Short mmCIF file of C-alpha atoms in Angstrom, two decimals:
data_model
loop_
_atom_site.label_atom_id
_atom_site.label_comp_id
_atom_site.label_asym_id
_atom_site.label_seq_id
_atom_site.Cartn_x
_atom_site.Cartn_y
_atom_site.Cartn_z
CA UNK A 262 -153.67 19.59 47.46
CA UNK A 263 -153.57 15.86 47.74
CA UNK A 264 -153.37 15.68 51.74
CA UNK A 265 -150.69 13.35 51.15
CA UNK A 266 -147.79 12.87 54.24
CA UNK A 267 -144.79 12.76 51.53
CA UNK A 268 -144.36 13.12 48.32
CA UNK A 269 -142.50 9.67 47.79
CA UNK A 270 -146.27 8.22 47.42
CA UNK A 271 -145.97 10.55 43.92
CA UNK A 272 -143.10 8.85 42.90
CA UNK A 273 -144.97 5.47 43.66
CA UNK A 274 -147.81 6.99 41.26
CA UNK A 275 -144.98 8.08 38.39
CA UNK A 276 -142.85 5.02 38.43
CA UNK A 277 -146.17 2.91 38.05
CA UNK A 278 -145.38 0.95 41.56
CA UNK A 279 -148.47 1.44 42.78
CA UNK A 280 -151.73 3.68 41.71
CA UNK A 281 -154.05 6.35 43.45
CA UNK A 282 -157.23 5.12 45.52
CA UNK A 283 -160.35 6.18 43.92
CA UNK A 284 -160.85 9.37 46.06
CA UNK A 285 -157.30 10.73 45.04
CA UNK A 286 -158.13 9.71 41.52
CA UNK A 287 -161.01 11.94 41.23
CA UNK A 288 -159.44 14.84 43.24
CA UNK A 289 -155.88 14.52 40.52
CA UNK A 290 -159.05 14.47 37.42
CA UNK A 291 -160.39 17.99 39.40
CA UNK A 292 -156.88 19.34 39.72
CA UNK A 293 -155.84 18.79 36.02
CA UNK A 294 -159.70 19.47 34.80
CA UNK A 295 -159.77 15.72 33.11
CA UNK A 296 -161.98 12.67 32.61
CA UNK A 297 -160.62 9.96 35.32
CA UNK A 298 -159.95 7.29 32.73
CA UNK A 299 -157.88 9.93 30.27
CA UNK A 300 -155.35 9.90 34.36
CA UNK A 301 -155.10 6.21 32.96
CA UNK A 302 -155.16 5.62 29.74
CA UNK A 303 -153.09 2.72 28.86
CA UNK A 304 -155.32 1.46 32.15
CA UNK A 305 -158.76 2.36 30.62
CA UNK A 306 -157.65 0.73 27.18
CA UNK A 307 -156.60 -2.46 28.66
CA UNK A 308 -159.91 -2.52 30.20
CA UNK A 309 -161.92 -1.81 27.17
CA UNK A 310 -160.16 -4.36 25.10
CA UNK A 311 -160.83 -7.30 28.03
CA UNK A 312 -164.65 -6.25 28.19
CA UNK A 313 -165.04 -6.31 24.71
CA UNK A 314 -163.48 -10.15 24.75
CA UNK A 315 -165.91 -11.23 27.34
CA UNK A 316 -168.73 -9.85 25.68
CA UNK A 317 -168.20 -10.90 22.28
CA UNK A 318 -167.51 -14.63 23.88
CA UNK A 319 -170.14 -15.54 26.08
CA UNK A 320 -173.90 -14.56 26.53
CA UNK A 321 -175.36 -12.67 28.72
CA UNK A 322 -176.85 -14.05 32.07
CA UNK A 323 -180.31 -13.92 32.62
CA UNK A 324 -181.65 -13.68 35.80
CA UNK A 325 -185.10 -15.63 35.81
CA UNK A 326 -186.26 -15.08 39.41
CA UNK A 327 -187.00 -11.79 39.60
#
């Protein structure tokens, strides 16, 4: 379903060696009917926790010239 030429690019995916482009992302959300992020969870978190760091420490940018 993935279109992919072996399935030792799975075992990549599993053993966290290396992660799904964004197209194959989306298509592994369709085949297990999930949200993208909840694929990547520990991921997504990570994320969330460094956003919320950069926003609570410095203020937004302002762009005058428009």
């Amino acid at each position: 379903m993935l279109g992919l030429s072996d399935t030792s690019i799975l075992s990549r995916w599993e053993h966290g060696l290396t992660v799904p482009n964004l197209g194959q992302v989306f298509l592994l959300s369709r085949i297990y009917s999930t949200l993208p992020h909840e694929l990547f969870d520990s991921l997504w978190n990570n994320v969330g926790l460094e956003y919320n760091l950069l926003t609570q420490h410095h203020e937004p940018v302002i762009n005058q010239s428009i």
